[in-house]
CSV table of C-alpha atoms and ligand atoms in Angstrom, one decimal:
chain,number,residue,atom,x,y,z
T,1177,UNK,CA,135.5,-23.1,-137.5
T,1178,UNK,CA,132.1,-22.0,-136.4
T,1179,UNK,CA,130.6,-22.1,-132.9
T,1180,UNK,CA,126.9,-21.9,-132.4
T,1181,UNK,CA,125.4,-21.5,-128.9
T,1182,UNK,CA,122.2,-23.5,-129.1
T,1183,UNK,CA,121.2,-23.1,-125.5
T,1184,UNK,CA,122.6,-20.9,-122.7
T,1185,UNK,CA,120.4,-21.5,-119.7
T,1186,UNK,CA,121.9,-23.5,-116.8
T,1187,UNK,CA,120.0,-25.7,-114.4
T,1188,UNK,CA,117.4,-28.5,-114.7
T,1189,UNK,CA,114.3,-26.3,-114.7
T,1190,UNK,CA,112.8,-25.6,-118.1
T,1191,UNK,CA,112.3,-22.0,-119.4
T,1192,UNK,CA,109.7,-20.6,-121.7
T,1193,UNK,CA,112.4,-18.4,-123.3
T,1194,UNK,CA,115.8,-20.2,-123.2
T,1195,UNK,CA,117.1,-23.7,-123.9
T,1196,UNK,CA,119.4,-25.8,-121.9
T,1197,UNK,CA,123.1,-26.1,-122.6
T,1198,UNK,CA,124.2,-27.1,-126.0
T,1199,UNK,CA,127.1,-25.9,-128.2
T,1200,UNK,CA,127.6,-26.8,-131.8
T,1201,UNK,CA,131.1,-26.8,-133.4
T,1202,UNK,CA,131.4,-27.0,-137.1
T,1203,UNK,CA,134.9,-27.6,-138.4
T,1204,UNK,CA,135.8,-29.2,-141.7
T,1205,UNK,CA,133.7,-32.3,-142.0
T,1206,UNK,CA,133.0,-32.4,-138.3
T,1207,UNK,CA,129.6,-31.3,-136.9
T,1208,UNK,CA,130.1,-31.7,-133.1
T,1209,UNK,CA,127.3,-31.2,-130.5
T,1210,UNK,CA,128.5,-30.6,-127.0
T,1211,UNK,CA,125.8,-31.3,-124.4
T,1212,UNK,CA,122.1,-32.0,-125.0
T,1213,UNK,CA,120.0,-29.8,-122.8
T,1214,UNK,CA,116.3,-29.0,-123.0
T,1215,UNK,CA,115.2,-28.0,-126.5
T,1216,UNK,CA,118.4,-28.8,-128.3
T,1217,UNK,CA,116.9,-30.9,-131.2
T,1218,UNK,CA,114.7,-28.0,-132.3
T,1219,UNK,CA,117.6,-25.5,-131.8
T,1220,UNK,CA,119.7,-27.6,-134.3
T,1221,UNK,CA,117.0,-26.9,-136.9
T,1222,UNK,CA,116.7,-23.3,-136.0
T,1223,UNK,CA,120.5,-23.0,-136.5
T,1224,UNK,CA,120.1,-24.5,-140.0
T,1225,UNK,CA,121.7,-27.9,-139.0
T,1226,UNK,CA,120.0,-31.2,-139.8
T,1227,UNK,CA,120.2,-33.5,-136.8
T,1228,UNK,CA,121.4,-36.2,-139.2
T,1229,UNK,CA,124.4,-34.1,-140.1
T,1230,UNK,CA,125.9,-34.6,-136.6
T,1231,UNK,CA,129.1,-36.5,-136.7
T,1232,UNK,CA,129.8,-36.6,-132.9
T,1233,UNK,CA,127.9,-35.8,-129.7
T,1234,UNK,CA,130.0,-34.9,-126.6
T,1235,UNK,CA,128.6,-34.9,-123.1
T,1236,UNK,CA,130.4,-32.9,-120.3
T,1237,UNK,CA,128.7,-34.6,-117.3
T,1238,UNK,CA,125.5,-36.3,-116.3
T,1239,UNK,CA,123.5,-33.6,-114.6
T,1240,UNK,CA,120.2,-33.7,-116.5
T,1241,UNK,CA,120.5,-30.1,-117.9
T,1242,UNK,CA,123.4,-31.5,-120.0
T,1243,UNK,CA,122.0,-34.8,-121.2
T,1244,UNK,CA,118.2,-34.8,-120.9
T,1245,UNK,CA,117.7,-34.4,-124.6
T,1246,UNK,CA,120.4,-36.9,-125.7
T,1247,UNK,CA,117.8,-39.6,-126.5
T,1248,UNK,CA,115.7,-37.1,-128.4
T,1249,UNK,CA,118.8,-35.9,-130.4
T,1250,UNK,CA,119.5,-39.5,-131.4
T,1251,UNK,CA,116.0,-40.1,-132.4
T,1252,UNK,CA,115.9,-36.8,-134.4
T,1253,UNK,CA,119.1,-37.7,-136.2
T,1254,UNK,CA,117.6,-41.0,-137.2
T,1255,UNK,CA,114.3,-39.5,-138.2
T,1256,UNK,CA,116.1,-36.9,-140.3
T,1257,UNK,CA,118.0,-39.6,-142.3
T,1258,UNK,CA,121.0,-40.7,-140.3
T,1259,UNK,CA,122.8,-43.5,-142.3
T,1260,UNK,CA,126.3,-43.5,-141.0
T,1261,UNK,CA,127.6,-44.1,-137.5
T,1262,UNK,CA,127.3,-41.4,-134.9
T,1263,UNK,CA,129.5,-41.5,-131.9
T,1264,UNK,CA,128.6,-40.2,-128.4
T,1265,UNK,CA,131.5,-39.3,-126.2
T,1266,UNK,CA,131.4,-38.6,-122.5
T,1267,UNK,CA,132.0,-39.9,-119.0
T,1268,UNK,CA,130.6,-43.1,-117.5
T,1269,UNK,CA,127.9,-44.2,-117.2
T,1270,UNK,CA,127.4,-42.9,-120.7
T,1271,UNK,CA,127.1,-46.5,-122.2
T,1272,UNK,CA,124.3,-47.3,-119.7
T,1273,UNK,CA,122.5,-44.0,-120.4
T,1274,UNK,CA,122.7,-44.3,-124.2
T,1275,UNK,CA,121.5,-47.9,-123.9
T,1276,UNK,CA,118.6,-46.8,-121.8
T,1277,UNK,CA,117.6,-44.1,-124.2
T,1278,UNK,CA,117.6,-46.7,-127.1
T,1279,UNK,CA,115.7,-49.2,-125.0
T,1280,UNK,CA,113.1,-46.6,-124.2
T,1281,UNK,CA,112.6,-46.1,-127.9
T,1282,UNK,CA,113.0,-49.8,-128.9
T,1283,UNK,CA,109.3,-50.2,-129.9
T,1284,UNK,CA,109.4,-47.2,-132.2
T,1285,UNK,CA,112.8,-48.2,-133.7
T,1286,UNK,CA,111.7,-51.8,-134.3
T,1287,UNK,CA,108.4,-50.9,-135.9
T,1288,UNK,CA,109.9,-48.2,-138.2
T,1289,UNK,CA,112.7,-50.6,-139.3
T,1290,UNK,CA,110.0,-53.1,-140.4
T,1291,UNK,CA,107.3,-50.6,-141.6
T,1292,UNK,CA,109.5,-47.8,-143.1
T,1293,UNK,CA,112.6,-49.6,-144.2
T,1294,UNK,CA,114.9,-47.5,-142.0
T,1295,UNK,CA,118.3,-48.8,-140.9
T,1296,UNK,CA,118.3,-49.9,-137.3
T,1297,UNK,CA,119.4,-46.9,-135.1
T,1298,UNK,CA,121.0,-49.3,-132.6
T,1299,UNK,CA,123.5,-50.3,-135.3
T,1300,UNK,CA,124.4,-46.6,-136.0
T,1301,UNK,CA,125.2,-45.4,-132.5
T,1302,UNK,CA,128.7,-45.8,-131.0
T,1303,UNK,CA,129.6,-44.9,-127.4
T,1304,UNK,CA,133.1,-43.8,-126.4
T,1305,UNK,CA,133.4,-43.3,-122.7
T,1306,UNK,CA,136.0,-40.8,-121.5
T,1307,UNK,CA,137.7,-40.5,-118.2
T,1308,UNK,CA,139.5,-37.2,-118.4
T,1309,UNK,CA,143.1,-36.7,-119.7
T,1310,UNK,CA,142.0,-38.2,-123.0
T,1311,UNK,CA,142.9,-36.9,-126.4
T,1312,UNK,CA,141.2,-38.2,-129.6
T,1313,UNK,CA,140.5,-37.2,-133.2
T,1314,UNK,CA,137.0,-36.4,-134.3
T,1315,UNK,CA,137.6,-36.2,-138.0
T,1316,UNK,CA,140.4,-33.6,-138.3
T,1317,UNK,CA,139.5,-32.0,-135.0
T,1318,UNK,CA,141.6,-32.8,-131.9
T,1319,UNK,CA,139.5,-33.2,-128.8
T,1320,UNK,CA,141.1,-33.1,-125.4
T,1321,UNK,CA,139.2,-33.7,-122.1
T,1322,UNK,CA,140.2,-32.8,-118.5
T,1323,UNK,CA,138.4,-33.4,-115.2
T,1324,UNK,CA,137.0,-30.1,-113.8
T,1325,UNK,CA,135.7,-29.2,-110.4
T,1326,UNK,CA,132.0,-29.9,-110.1
T,1327,UNK,CA,131.5,-31.9,-107.0
T,1328,UNK,CA,129.8,-34.2,-106.3
T,1329,UNK,CA,129.6,-35.1,-110.0
T,1330,UNK,CA,132.6,-37.3,-110.9
T,1331,UNK,CA,133.9,-37.1,-113.4
T,1332,UNK,CA,132.8,-33.8,-114.9
T,1333,UNK,CA,134.7,-32.9,-118.0
T,1334,UNK,CA,135.8,-29.8,-119.8
T,1335,UNK,CA,136.8,-30.1,-123.5
T,1336,UNK,CA,139.1,-28.4,-125.9
T,1337,UNK,CA,138.6,-28.7,-129.7
T,1338,UNK,CA,141.5,-27.8,-132.0
T,1339,UNK,CA,141.2,-27.6,-135.7
T,1340,UNK,CA,143.5,-26.0,-138.3
T,1341,UNK,CA,140.9,-23.1,-138.4
T,1342,UNK,CA,140.8,-22.4,-134.7
T,1343,UNK,CA,140.3,-23.6,-131.1
T,1344,UNK,CA,137.4,-23.6,-128.7
T,1345,UNK,CA,137.2,-24.7,-125.1
T,1346,UNK,CA,133.9,-25.6,-123.4
T,1347,UNK,CA,134.2,-25.5,-119.6
T,1348,UNK,CA,131.2,-27.7,-118.8
T,1349,UNK,CA,130.0,-27.1,-115.2
T,1350,UNK,CA,132.9,-26.2,-112.9
T,1351,UNK,CA,134.2,-24.0,-110.1
T,1352,UNK,CA,137.3,-22.1,-111.0
T,1353,UNK,CA,139.5,-24.9,-112.2
T,1354,UNK,CA,143.3,-24.9,-112.7
T,1355,UNK,CA,142.9,-27.9,-114.9
T,1356,UNK,CA,140.6,-26.0,-117.2
T,1357,UNK,CA,142.9,-23.0,-117.3
T,1358,UNK,CA,145.8,-25.3,-118.5
T,1359,UNK,CA,143.5,-26.9,-121.1
T,1360,UNK,CA,142.4,-23.5,-122.4
T,1361,UNK,CA,145.8,-21.9,-122.6
T,1362,UNK,CA,146.1,-19.8,-125.8
T,1363,UNK,CA,142.8,-20.9,-127.2
T,1364,UNK,CA,140.8,-18.4,-129.3
T,1365,UNK,CA,137.5,-18.7,-127.4
T,1366,UNK,CA,136.6,-20.0,-124.0
T,1367,UNK,CA,132.9,-20.8,-123.4
T,1368,UNK,CA,132.6,-20.8,-119.6
T,1369,UNK,CA,129.7,-21.4,-117.3
T,1370,UNK,CA,128.8,-18.7,-114.9
T,1371,UNK,CA,126.6,-18.0,-111.9
T,1372,UNK,CA,125.5,-14.7,-110.6
T,1373,UNK,CA,125.2,-15.3,-106.8
T,1374,UNK,CA,123.6,-11.9,-106.3
T,1375,UNK,CA,120.6,-13.0,-108.3
T,1376,UNK,CA,120.1,-16.5,-107.0
T,1377,UNK,CA,117.1,-16.7,-104.7
T,1378,UNK,CA,115.1,-19.5,-103.2
T,1379,UNK,CA,112.2,-20.6,-105.3
T,1380,UNK,CA,108.7,-20.2,-103.9
T,1381,UNK,CA,107.8,-22.9,-101.4
T,1382,UNK,CA,105.1,-24.3,-103.7
T,1383,UNK,CA,107.6,-24.8,-106.6
T,1384,UNK,CA,110.7,-26.3,-104.9
T,1385,UNK,CA,111.4,-29.7,-103.7
T,1386,UNK,CA,115.1,-29.0,-102.9
T,1387,UNK,CA,116.5,-28.0,-99.5
T,1388,UNK,CA,117.5,-24.4,-100.2
T,1389,UNK,CA,120.7,-24.5,-98.0
T,1390,UNK,CA,121.9,-27.5,-99.9
T,1391,UNK,CA,121.1,-26.2,-103.4
T,1392,UNK,CA,122.7,-22.9,-102.6
T,1393,UNK,CA,125.8,-24.5,-101.3
T,1394,UNK,CA,126.1,-26.6,-104.5
T,1395,UNK,CA,125.6,-23.5,-106.7
T,1396,UNK,CA,128.3,-21.5,-104.9
T,1397,UNK,CA,130.8,-24.3,-104.4
T,1398,UNK,CA,130.6,-26.1,-107.7
T,1399,UNK,CA,130.0,-23.3,-110.2
T,1400,UNK,CA,132.0,-20.1,-111.1
T,1401,UNK,CA,130.8,-16.7,-110.0
T,1402,UNK,CA,130.8,-13.7,-112.4
T,1403,UNK,CA,133.4,-12.2,-110.0
T,1404,UNK,CA,135.8,-15.1,-110.7
T,1405,UNK,CA,135.3,-16.0,-114.3
T,1406,UNK,CA,137.3,-13.1,-115.7
T,1407,UNK,CA,140.4,-14.2,-113.8
T,1408,UNK,CA,140.0,-17.7,-115.2
T,1409,UNK,CA,140.0,-16.4,-118.8
T,1410,UNK,CA,142.9,-14.0,-118.1
T,1411,UNK,CA,145.0,-16.8,-116.6
T,1412,UNK,CA,144.3,-19.0,-119.7
T,1413,UNK,CA,145.2,-16.2,-122.1
T,1414,UNK,CA,142.3,-16.7,-124.4
T,1415,UNK,CA,141.3,-14.0,-126.8
T,1416,UNK,CA,137.6,-14.2,-126.1
T,1417,UNK,CA,135.4,-15.3,-123.1
T,1418,UNK,CA,131.8,-16.3,-123.8
T,1419,UNK,CA,129.6,-16.5,-120.8
T,1420,UNK,CA,127.1,-19.3,-121.0
T,1421,UNK,CA,125.1,-21.8,-118.8
T,1422,UNK,CA,123.8,-18.6,-117.1
T,1423,UNK,CA,122.5,-19.2,-113.5
T,1424,UNK,CA,119.9,-18.1,-112.7
T,1425,UNK,CA,118.7,-18.7,-116.2
T,1426,UNK,CA,119.4,-15.7,-118.4
T,1427,UNK,CA,118.3,-13.0,-116.0
T,1428,UNK,CA,121.7,-11.2,-115.9
T,1429,UNK,CA,120.4,-8.0,-117.4
T,1430,UNK,CA,119.1,-6.6,-114.1
T,1431,UNK,CA,122.5,-6.1,-112.7
T,1432,UNK,CA,125.9,-5.0,-113.9
T,1433,UNK,CA,127.8,-8.2,-114.4
T,1434,UNK,CA,130.1,-6.9,-117.1
T,1435,UNK,CA,132.2,-4.6,-114.9
T,1436,UNK,CA,133.4,-7.4,-112.6
T,1437,UNK,CA,134.2,-9.7,-115.5
T,1438,UNK,CA,136.1,-7.0,-117.5
T,1439,UNK,CA,138.0,-5.9,-114.3
T,1440,UNK,CA,140.0,-9.1,-114.5
T,1441,UNK,CA,140.0,-10.0,-118.2
T,1442,UNK,CA,141.3,-7.7,-120.9
T,1443,UNK,CA,140.0,-9.8,-123.9
T,1444,UNK,CA,136.6,-9.7,-125.5
T,1445,UNK,CA,133.7,-10.6,-123.3
T,1446,UNK,CA,130.5,-12.0,-124.8
T,1447,UNK,CA,127.3,-12.8,-123.0
T,1448,UNK,CA,126.0,-15.9,-124.7
T,1449,UNK,CA,122.5,-16.0,-126.2
T,1450,UNK,CA,120.6,-18.9,-127.6
T,1451,UNK,CA,121.4,-19.3,-131.4
T,1452,UNK,CA,124.3,-16.9,-131.2
T,1453,UNK,CA,126.9,-17.8,-133.8
T,1454,UNK,CA,130.6,-16.9,-133.4
T,1455,UNK,CA,133.4,-17.4,-135.8
T,1456,UNK,CA,136.6,-18.8,-134.4
T,1457,UNK,CA,140.0,-17.5,-135.4
T,1458,UNK,CA,143.1,-19.5,-135.9
T,1459,UNK,CA,145.1,-20.4,-132.8
T,1460,UNK,CA,147.4,-17.7,-131.5
T,1461,UNK,CA,151.1,-18.2,-132.6
T,1462,UNK,CA,152.9,-20.7,-130.5
T,1463,UNK,CA,155.1,-18.1,-128.8
T,1464,UNK,CA,152.0,-16.5,-127.3
T,1465,UNK,CA,150.9,-19.8,-125.8
T,1466,UNK,CA,153.2,-19.7,-122.8
O,1443,LIG,ZN1,124.5,-27.5,-115.6
O,1444,LIG,ZN1,126.2,-29.8,-113.5
């Protein structure tokens, strides 16, 4: 099993240097994309993955930093030769969102079907809404979803992917979540969102349309601080913790974040970077998965 971090920047603003959330899991015949943030279609190509090779797309929740490029990924998969069904999994209202993306591109799809002889993209896209507590097979990968704590977004989901070659958990956006700890128990690698409250500052007045007190409250209450994420990974007993969805976007180098994470977690800690590839080991033996 391979894990590629396509984008590691959290939040809806775009960055000149980093892409929005997106993780690619390659296991057996499965090529699974988790979340579609800004820049993900191009990141697939930079990672050496043809968009048409995707077998499944999985969305954690419907904040735009996680789904804004979904329509573009679908169009890219089609433009690059998609011929077989591609399933999009995620919480409601996923069906409405996918339909809206396809409708927005209906003129292009229709004209290329006639003019270029392509199959109709609308016949190739399947939608599977997930409520949390679900388990399903994506090829030979077992995917499990739980509801995590990302108020006021309901549901927001975290996912675990188990293949014979290893296990990965993607937290999605969440505060410290017992449900996620249970889901991640004994997994090889936990990709967890993280915020560094020390570094979060109000934007300049001329570039913000949010009320700072409200935005700050959301960031602190519905995300996981660097000072808390190590304890989450330790409780789950994972071998490796990968920090991603960095807020504020990939600016952690100016402070010492590592000491507080490693204070609570005695496994490997990796700070995610766009296009970082990680190989995933086989699951720990059952007796270690208490
Ligand atoms: Zn987010
Ligand atoms: Zn979110």
